[in-house]
PDB file of C-alpha atoms and ligand atoms in Angstrom:
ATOM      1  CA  UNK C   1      -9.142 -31.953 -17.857  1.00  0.00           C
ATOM      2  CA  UNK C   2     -12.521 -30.059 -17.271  1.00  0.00           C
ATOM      3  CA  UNK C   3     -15.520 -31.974 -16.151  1.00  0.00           C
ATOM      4  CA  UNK C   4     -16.969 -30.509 -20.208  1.00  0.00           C
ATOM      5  CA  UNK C   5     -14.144 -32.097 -21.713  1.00  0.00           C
ATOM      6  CA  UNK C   6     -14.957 -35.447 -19.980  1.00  0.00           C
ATOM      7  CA  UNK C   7     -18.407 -35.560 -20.957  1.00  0.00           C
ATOM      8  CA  UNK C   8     -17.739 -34.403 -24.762  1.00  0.00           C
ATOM      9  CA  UNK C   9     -14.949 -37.074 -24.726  1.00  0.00           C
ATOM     10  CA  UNK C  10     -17.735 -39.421 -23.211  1.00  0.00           C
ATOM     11  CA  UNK C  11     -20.053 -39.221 -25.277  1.00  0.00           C
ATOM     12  CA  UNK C  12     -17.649 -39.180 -28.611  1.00  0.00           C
ATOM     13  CA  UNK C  13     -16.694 -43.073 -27.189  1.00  0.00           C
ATOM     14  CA  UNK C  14     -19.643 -44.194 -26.682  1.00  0.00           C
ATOM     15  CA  UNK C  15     -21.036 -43.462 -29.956  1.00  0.00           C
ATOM     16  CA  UNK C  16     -18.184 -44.827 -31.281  1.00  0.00           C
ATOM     17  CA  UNK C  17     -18.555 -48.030 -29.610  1.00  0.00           C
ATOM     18  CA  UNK C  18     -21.944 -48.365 -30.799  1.00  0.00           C
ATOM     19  CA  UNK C  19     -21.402 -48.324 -34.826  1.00  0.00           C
ATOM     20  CA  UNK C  20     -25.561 -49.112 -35.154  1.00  0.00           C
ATOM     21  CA  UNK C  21     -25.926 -45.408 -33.440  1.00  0.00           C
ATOM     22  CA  UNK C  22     -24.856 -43.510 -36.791  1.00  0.00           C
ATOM     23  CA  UNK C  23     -25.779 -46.199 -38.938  1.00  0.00           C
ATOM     24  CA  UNK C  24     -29.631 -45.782 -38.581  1.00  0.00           C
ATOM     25  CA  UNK C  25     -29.036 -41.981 -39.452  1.00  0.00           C
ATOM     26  CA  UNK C  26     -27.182 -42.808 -42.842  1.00  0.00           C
ATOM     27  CA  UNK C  27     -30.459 -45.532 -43.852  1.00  0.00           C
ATOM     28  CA  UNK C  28     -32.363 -42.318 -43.266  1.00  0.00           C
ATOM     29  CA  UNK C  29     -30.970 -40.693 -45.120  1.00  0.00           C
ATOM     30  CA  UNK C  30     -30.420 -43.069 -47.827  1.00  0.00           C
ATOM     31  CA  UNK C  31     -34.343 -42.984 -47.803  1.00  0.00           C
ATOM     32  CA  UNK C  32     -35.180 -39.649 -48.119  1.00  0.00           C
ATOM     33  CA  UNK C  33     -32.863 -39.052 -51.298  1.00  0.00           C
ATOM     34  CA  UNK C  34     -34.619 -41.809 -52.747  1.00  0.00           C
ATOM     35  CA  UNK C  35     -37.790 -40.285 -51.745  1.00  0.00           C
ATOM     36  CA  UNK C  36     -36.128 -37.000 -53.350  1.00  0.00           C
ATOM     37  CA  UNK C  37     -35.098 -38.740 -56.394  1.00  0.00           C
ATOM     38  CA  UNK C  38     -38.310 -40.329 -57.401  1.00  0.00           C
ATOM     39  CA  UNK C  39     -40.109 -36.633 -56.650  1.00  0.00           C
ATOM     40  CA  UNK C  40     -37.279 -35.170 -58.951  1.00  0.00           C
ATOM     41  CA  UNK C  41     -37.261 -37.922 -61.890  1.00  0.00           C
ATOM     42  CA  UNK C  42     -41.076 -37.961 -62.080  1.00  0.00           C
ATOM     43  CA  UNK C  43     -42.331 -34.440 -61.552  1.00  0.00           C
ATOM     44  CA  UNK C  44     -39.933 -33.783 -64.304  1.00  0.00           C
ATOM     45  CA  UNK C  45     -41.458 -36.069 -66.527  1.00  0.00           C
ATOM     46  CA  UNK C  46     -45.340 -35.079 -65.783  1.00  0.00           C
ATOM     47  CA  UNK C  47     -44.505 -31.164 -65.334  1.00  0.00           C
ATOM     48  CA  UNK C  48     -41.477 -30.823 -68.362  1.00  0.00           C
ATOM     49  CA  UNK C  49     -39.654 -29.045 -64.774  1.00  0.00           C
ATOM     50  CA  UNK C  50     -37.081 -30.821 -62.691  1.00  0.00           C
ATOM     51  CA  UNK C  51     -37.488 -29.082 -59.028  1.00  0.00           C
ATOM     52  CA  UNK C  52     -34.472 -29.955 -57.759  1.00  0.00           C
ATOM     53  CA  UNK C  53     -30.685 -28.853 -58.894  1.00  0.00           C
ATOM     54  CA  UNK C  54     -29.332 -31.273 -56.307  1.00  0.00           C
ATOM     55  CA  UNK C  55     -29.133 -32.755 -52.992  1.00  0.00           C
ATOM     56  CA  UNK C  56     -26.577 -32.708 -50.495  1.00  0.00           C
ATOM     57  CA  UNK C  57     -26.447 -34.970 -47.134  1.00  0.00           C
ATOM     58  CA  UNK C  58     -24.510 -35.507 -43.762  1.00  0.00           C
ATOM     59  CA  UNK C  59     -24.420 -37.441 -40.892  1.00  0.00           C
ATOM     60  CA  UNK C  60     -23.076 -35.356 -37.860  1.00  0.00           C
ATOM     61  CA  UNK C  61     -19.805 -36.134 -36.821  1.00  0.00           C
ATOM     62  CA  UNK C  62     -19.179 -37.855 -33.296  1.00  0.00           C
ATOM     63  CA  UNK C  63     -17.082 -34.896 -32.378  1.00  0.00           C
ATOM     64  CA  UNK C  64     -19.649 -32.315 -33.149  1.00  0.00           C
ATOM     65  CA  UNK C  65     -22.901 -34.308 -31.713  1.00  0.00           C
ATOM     66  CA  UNK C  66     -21.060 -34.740 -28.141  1.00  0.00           C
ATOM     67  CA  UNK C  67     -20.141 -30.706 -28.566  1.00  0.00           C
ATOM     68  CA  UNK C  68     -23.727 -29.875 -29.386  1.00  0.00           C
ATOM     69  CA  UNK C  69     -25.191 -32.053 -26.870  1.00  0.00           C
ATOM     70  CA  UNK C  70     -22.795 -30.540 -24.169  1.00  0.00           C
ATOM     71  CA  UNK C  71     -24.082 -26.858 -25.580  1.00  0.00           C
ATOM     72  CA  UNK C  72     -28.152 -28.165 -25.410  1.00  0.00           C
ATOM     73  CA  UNK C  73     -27.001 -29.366 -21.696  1.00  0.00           C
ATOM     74  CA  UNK C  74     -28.511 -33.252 -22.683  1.00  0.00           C
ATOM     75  CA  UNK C  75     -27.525 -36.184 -20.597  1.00  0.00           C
ATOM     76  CA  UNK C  76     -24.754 -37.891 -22.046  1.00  0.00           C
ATOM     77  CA  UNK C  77     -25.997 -41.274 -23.374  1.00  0.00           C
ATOM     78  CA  UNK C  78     -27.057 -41.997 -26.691  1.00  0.00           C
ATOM     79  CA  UNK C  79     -31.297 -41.901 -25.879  1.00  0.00           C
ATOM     80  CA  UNK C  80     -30.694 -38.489 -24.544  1.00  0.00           C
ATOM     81  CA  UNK C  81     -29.257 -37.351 -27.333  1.00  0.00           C
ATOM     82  CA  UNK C  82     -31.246 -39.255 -30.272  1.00  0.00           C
ATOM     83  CA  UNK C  83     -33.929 -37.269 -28.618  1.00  0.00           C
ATOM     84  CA  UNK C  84     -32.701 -33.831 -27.929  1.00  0.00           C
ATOM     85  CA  UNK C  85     -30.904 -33.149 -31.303  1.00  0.00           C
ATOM     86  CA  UNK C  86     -32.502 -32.858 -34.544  1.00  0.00           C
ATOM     87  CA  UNK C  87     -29.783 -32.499 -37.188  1.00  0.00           C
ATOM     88  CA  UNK C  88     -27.805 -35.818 -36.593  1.00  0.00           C
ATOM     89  CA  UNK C  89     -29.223 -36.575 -40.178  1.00  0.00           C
ATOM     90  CA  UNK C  90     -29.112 -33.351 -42.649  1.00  0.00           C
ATOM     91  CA  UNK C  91     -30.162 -33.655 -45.963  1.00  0.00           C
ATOM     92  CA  UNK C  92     -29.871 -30.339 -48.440  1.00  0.00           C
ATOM     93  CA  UNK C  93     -32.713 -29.860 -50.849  1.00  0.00           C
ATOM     94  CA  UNK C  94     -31.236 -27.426 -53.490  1.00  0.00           C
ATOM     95  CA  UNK C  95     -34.106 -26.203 -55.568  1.00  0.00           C
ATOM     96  CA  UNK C  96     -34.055 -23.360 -59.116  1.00  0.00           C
ATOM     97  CA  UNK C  97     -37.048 -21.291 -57.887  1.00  0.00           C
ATOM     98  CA  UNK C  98     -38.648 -20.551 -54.879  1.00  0.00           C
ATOM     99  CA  UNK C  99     -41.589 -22.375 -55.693  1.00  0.00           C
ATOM    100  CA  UNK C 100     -39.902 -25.620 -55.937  1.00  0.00           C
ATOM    101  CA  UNK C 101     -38.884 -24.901 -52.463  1.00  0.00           C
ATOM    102  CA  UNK C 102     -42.318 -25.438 -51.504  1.00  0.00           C
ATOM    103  CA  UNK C 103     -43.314 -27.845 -53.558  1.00  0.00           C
ATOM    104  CA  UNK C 104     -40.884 -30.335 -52.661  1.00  0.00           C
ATOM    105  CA  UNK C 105     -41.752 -29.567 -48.962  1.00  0.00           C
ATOM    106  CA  UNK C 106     -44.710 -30.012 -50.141  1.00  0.00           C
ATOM    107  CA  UNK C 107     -44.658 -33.302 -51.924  1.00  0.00           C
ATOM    108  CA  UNK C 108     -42.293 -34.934 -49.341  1.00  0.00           C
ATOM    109  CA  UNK C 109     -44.809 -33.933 -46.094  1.00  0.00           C
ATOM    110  CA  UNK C 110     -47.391 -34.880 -47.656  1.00  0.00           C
ATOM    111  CA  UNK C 111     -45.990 -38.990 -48.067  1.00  0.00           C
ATOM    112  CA  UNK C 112     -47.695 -41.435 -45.667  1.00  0.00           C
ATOM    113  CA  UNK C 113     -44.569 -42.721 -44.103  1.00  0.00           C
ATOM    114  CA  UNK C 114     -42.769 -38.801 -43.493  1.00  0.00           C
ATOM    115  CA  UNK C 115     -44.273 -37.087 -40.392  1.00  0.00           C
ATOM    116  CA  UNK C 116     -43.830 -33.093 -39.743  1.00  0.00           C
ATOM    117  CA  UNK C 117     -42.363 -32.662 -36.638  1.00  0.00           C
ATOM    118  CA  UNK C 118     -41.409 -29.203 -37.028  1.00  0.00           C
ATOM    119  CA  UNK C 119     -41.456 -26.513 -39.776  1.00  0.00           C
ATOM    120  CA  UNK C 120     -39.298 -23.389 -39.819  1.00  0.00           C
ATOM    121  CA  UNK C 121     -40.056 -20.700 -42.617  1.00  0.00           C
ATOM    122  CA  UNK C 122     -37.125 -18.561 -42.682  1.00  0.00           C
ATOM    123  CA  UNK C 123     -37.927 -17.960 -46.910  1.00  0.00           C
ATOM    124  CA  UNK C 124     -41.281 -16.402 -45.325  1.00  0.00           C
ATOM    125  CA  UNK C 125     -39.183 -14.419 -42.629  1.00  0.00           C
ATOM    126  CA  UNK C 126     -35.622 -14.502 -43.161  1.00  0.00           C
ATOM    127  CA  UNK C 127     -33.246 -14.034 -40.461  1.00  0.00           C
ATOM    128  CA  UNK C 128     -31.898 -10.841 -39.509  1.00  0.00           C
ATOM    129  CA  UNK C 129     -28.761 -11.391 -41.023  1.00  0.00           C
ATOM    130  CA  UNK C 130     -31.062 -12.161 -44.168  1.00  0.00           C
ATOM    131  CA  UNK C 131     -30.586 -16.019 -44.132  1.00  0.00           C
ATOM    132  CA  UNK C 132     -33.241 -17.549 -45.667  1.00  0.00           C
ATOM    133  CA  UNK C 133     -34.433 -21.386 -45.875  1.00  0.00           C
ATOM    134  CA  UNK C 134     -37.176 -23.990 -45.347  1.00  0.00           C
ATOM    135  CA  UNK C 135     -36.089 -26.057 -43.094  1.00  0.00           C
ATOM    136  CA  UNK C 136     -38.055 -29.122 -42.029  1.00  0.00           C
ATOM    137  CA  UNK C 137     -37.920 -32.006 -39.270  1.00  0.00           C
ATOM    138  CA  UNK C 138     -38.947 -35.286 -40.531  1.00  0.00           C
ATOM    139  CA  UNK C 139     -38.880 -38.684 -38.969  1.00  0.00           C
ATOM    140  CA  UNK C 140     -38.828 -41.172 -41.233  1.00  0.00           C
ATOM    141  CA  UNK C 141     -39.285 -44.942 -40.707  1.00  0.00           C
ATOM    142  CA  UNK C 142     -36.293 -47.048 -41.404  1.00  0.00           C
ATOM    143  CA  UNK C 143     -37.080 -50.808 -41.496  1.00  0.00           C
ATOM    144  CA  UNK C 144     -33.716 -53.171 -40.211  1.00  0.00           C
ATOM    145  CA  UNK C 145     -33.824 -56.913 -39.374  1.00  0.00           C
ATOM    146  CA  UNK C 146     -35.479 -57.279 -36.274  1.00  0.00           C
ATOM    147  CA  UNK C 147     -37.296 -53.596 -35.365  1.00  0.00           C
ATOM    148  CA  UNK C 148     -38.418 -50.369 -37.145  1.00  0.00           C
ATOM    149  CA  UNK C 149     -36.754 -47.201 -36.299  1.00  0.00           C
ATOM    150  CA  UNK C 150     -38.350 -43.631 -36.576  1.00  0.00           C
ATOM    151  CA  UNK C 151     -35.673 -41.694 -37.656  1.00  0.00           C
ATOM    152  CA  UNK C 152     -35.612 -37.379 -37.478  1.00  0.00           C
ATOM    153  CA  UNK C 153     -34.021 -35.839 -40.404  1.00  0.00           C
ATOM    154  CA  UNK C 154     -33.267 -32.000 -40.800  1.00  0.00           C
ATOM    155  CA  UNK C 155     -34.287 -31.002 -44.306  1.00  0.00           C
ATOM    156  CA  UNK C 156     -33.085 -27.827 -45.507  1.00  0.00           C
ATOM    157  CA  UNK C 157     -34.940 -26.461 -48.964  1.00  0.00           C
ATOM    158  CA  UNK C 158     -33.193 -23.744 -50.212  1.00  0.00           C
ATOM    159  CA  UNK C 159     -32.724 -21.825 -53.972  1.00  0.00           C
ATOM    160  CA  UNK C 160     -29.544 -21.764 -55.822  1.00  0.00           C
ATOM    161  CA  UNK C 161     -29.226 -18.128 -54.727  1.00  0.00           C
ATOM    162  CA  UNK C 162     -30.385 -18.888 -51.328  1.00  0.00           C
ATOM    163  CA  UNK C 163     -27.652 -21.529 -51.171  1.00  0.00           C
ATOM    164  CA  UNK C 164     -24.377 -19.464 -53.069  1.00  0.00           C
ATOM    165  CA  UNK C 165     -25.680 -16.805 -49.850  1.00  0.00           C
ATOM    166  CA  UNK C 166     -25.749 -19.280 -47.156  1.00  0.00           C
ATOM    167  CA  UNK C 167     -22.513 -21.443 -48.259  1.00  0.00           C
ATOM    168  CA  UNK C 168     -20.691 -18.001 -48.232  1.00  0.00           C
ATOM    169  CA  UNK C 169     -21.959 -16.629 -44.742  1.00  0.00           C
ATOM    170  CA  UNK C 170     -21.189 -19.595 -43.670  1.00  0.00           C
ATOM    171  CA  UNK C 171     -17.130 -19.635 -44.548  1.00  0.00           C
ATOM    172  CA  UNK C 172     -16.666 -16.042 -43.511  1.00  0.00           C
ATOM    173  CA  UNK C 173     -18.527 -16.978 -40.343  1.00  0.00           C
ATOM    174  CA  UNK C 174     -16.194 -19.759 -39.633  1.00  0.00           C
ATOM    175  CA  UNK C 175     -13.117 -18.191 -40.844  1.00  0.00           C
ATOM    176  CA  UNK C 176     -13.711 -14.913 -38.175  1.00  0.00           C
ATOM    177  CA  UNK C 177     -14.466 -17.384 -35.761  1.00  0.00           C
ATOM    178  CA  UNK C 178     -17.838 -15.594 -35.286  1.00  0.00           C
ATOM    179  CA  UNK C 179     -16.451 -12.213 -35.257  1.00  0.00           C
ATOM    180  CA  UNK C 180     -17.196 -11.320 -38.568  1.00  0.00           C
ATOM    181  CA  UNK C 181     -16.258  -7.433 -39.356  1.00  0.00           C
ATOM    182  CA  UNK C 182     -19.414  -5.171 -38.903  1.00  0.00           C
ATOM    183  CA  UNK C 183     -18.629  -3.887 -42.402  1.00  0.00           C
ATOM    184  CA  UNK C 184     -19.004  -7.494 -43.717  1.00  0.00           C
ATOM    185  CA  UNK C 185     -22.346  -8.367 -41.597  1.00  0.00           C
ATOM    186  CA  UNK C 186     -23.813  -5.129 -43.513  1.00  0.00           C
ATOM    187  CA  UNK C 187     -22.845  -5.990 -46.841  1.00  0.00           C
ATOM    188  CA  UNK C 188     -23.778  -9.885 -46.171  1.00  0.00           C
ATOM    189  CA  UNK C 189     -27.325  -9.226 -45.193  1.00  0.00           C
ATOM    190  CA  UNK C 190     -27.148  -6.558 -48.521  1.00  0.00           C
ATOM    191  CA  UNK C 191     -26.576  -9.272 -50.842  1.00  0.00           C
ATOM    192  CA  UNK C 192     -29.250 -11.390 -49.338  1.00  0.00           C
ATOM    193  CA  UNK C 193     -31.787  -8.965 -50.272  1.00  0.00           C
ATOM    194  CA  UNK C 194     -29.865  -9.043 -53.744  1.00  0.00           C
ATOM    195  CA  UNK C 195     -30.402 -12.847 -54.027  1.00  0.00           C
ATOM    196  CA  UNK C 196     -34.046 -12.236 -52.968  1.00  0.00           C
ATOM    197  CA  UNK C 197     -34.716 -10.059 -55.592  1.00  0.00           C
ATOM    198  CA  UNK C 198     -33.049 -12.550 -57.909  1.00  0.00           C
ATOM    199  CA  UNK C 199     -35.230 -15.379 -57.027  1.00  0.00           C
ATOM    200  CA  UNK C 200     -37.987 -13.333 -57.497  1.00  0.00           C
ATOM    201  CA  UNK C 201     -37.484 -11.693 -60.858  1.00  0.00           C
ATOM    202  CA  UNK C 202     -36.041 -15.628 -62.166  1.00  0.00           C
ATOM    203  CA  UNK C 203     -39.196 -17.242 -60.432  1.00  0.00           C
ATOM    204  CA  UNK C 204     -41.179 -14.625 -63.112  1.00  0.00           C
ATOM    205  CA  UNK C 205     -39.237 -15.087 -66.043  1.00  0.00           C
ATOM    206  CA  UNK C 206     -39.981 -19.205 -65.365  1.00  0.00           C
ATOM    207  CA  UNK C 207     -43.712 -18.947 -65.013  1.00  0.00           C
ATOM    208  CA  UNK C 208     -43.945 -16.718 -67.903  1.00  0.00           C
ATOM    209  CA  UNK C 209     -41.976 -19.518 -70.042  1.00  0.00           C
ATOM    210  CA  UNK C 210     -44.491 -22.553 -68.040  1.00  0.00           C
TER     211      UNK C 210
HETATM  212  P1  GTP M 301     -28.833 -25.026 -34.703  1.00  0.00           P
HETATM  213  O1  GTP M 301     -28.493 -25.267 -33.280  1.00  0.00           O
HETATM  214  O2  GTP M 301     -27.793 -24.194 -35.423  1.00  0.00           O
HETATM  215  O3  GTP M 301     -29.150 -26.291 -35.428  1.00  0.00           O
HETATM  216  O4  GTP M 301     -30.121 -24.087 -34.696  1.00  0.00           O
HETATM  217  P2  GTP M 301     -31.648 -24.479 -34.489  1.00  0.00           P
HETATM  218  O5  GTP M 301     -31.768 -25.788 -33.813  1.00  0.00           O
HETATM  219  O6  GTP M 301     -32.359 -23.299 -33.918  1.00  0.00           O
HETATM  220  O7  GTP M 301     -32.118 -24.720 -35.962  1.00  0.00           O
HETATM  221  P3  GTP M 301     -32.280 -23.765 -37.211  1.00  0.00           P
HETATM  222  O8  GTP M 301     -33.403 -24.380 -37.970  1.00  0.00           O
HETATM  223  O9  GTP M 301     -32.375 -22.319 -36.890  1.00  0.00           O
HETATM  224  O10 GTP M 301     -30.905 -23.976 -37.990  1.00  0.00           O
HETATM  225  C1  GTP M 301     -30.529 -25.244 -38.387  1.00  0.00           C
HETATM  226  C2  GTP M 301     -29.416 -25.180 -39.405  1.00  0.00           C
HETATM  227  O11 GTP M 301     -29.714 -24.238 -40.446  1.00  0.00           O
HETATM  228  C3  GTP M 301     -28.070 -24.727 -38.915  1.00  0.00           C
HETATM  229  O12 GTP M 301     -27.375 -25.773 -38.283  1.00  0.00           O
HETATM  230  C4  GTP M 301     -27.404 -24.281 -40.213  1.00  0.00           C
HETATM  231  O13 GTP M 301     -26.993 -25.400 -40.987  1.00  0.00           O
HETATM  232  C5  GTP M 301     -28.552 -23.616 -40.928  1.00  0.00           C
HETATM  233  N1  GTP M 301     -28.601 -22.189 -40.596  1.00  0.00           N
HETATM  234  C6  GTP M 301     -29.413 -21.586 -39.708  1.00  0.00           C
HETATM  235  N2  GTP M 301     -29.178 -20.274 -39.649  1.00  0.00           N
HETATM  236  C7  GTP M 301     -28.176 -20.016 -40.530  1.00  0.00           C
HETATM  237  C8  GTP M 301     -27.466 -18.831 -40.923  1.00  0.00           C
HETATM  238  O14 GTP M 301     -27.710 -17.729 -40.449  1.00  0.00           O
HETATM  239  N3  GTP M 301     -26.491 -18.972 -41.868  1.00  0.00           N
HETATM  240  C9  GTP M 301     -26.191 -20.166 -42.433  1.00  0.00           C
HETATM  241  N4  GTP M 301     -25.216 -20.202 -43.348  1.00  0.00           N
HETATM  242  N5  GTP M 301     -26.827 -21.312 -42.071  1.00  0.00           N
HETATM  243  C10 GTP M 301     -27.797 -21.237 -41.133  1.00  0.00           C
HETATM  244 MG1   MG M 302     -28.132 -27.489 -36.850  1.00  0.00          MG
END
C-alpha cells in the first residue's frame, strides 16, 4: 500500500472514531437553514416574493475529506484539517432571480452571529467554462454543552438556471472522468451563456410585475 493510501485511510479512521468531528458540521448546518428559512418565510411575507426555491445541504463524506486533505497536502489530524478545508459543511442556496442571489447573501452576511470569511463572485465573472455562482464562507457559532464552536460553512447561491447548468456539468464531468469531449466543453459553456441570458430577460419580466 502507498504511503497516500495510508494517510487517506488514516485520516478516514480517525474521523470516524471521533463521531463529535462531523457532528458540529451537521449543527451548522442545521443553523444556517434555519437562518435561511426565517429569511425565506418572512421576506416573503413583507416583500409578497419568496427568494428562495430551495435549499440543499451536505456534510462531506469521511472518504472524500481525507482525499481532499491528501490533495491540499494538510497534516493528517483532525485540527489540520478543520482548518485547511472549507466545504466540510455545504449548504445550496437555490434562488428564482439573480437578485435574490444577492440578497440572500446579503441578508445572511449581514446577521451578527455569521462572519465573511471569504466571498467568491463567479455570477460577476463566471468561470471559463461559464460556471457561475456566489459562493460564500461563513463561520457560524454553534453553541453545545460545555463550549462554543465557530463553525465554516460553504454557501453556494445560485439561480434555477444557474443550478439546471451546474448540476449538468457536473454529471458529464464525472461520468468522462474529467475528460469531457471538446465538442461537449464548447456546447456546455454555450448553454451557460443561454442560461445567462435567461436569468436576465426573467429577472426583467419580475421587476416589471414588482
Ligand atoms: P474546490 O477545491 O473544488 O472546493 O475549489 P475551491 O476551494 O477553489 O472553491 P470554489 O469556490 O472555486 O469551488 C467550490 C465548489 O463550487 C466546488 O466544490 C463545486 O461544488 C462548485 N464548483 C466550482 N466550480 C464549479 C464548476 O465549474 N462546475 C460545477 N458544476 N461546480 C463548480
Ligand atoms: Mg469544494
Amino acid at each position: 500500500m502507498s504511503g497516500d493510501a495510508l494517510l487517506d485511510e488514516s485520516v478516514t479512521d480517525a474521523i470516524r472514531q471521533q463521531p463529535g468531528f462531523l457532528l458540529v458540521y451537521k449543527f451548522a448546518i442545521e443553523e444556517l437553514m434555519t437562518k435561511l428559512r426565517i429569511l425565506s418565510e418572512e421576506f416573503d411575507l413583507t416583500h409578497r416574493h419568496d427568494p428562495i426555491e430551495h435549499i440543499t445541504s451536505r456534510v462531506k463524506r469521511p472518504e472524500a475529506i481525507a482525499a481532499k486533505a491528501l490533495r491540499r497536502g494538510l497534516a493528517a489530524d483532525l485540527a489540520a484539517i478543520a482548518e485547511g478545508l472549507d466545504d466540510v459543511a455545504g449548504v445550496r442556496v437555490v434562488c428564482p432571480f439573480v437578485s435574490d442571489v444577492y440578497q440572500v447573501a446579503d441578508m445572511l452576511t449581514g446577521q451578527d452571529d455569521v462572519e465573511l470569511l471569504r466571498r467568491k463572485d463567479y455570477v460577476a465573472v463566471p468561470k471559463d467554462n461559464g460556471y457561475r455562482s456566489l459562493h460564500l464562507i461563513v463561520r457560524i457559532p454553534v453553541f453545545l454543552s460545555d463550549r462554543v464552536e465557530r463553525v465554516k460553512v460553504e454557501v453556494q447561491l445560485r439561480t434555477i438556471a444557474m443550478d439546471f447548468w451546474a448540476t449538468l456539468e457536473h454529471k458529464l464531468f464525472y461520468k468522462y472522468d474529467s475528460q469531457v469531449p471538446a465538442d461537449f466543453a464548447t456546447e456546455l459553456t454555450d448553454v451557460a451563456a443561454l442560461a445567462a441570458q435567461l436569468d436576465s430577460r426573467m429577472e426583467n419580466l419580475h421587476r416589471r410585475l414588482h
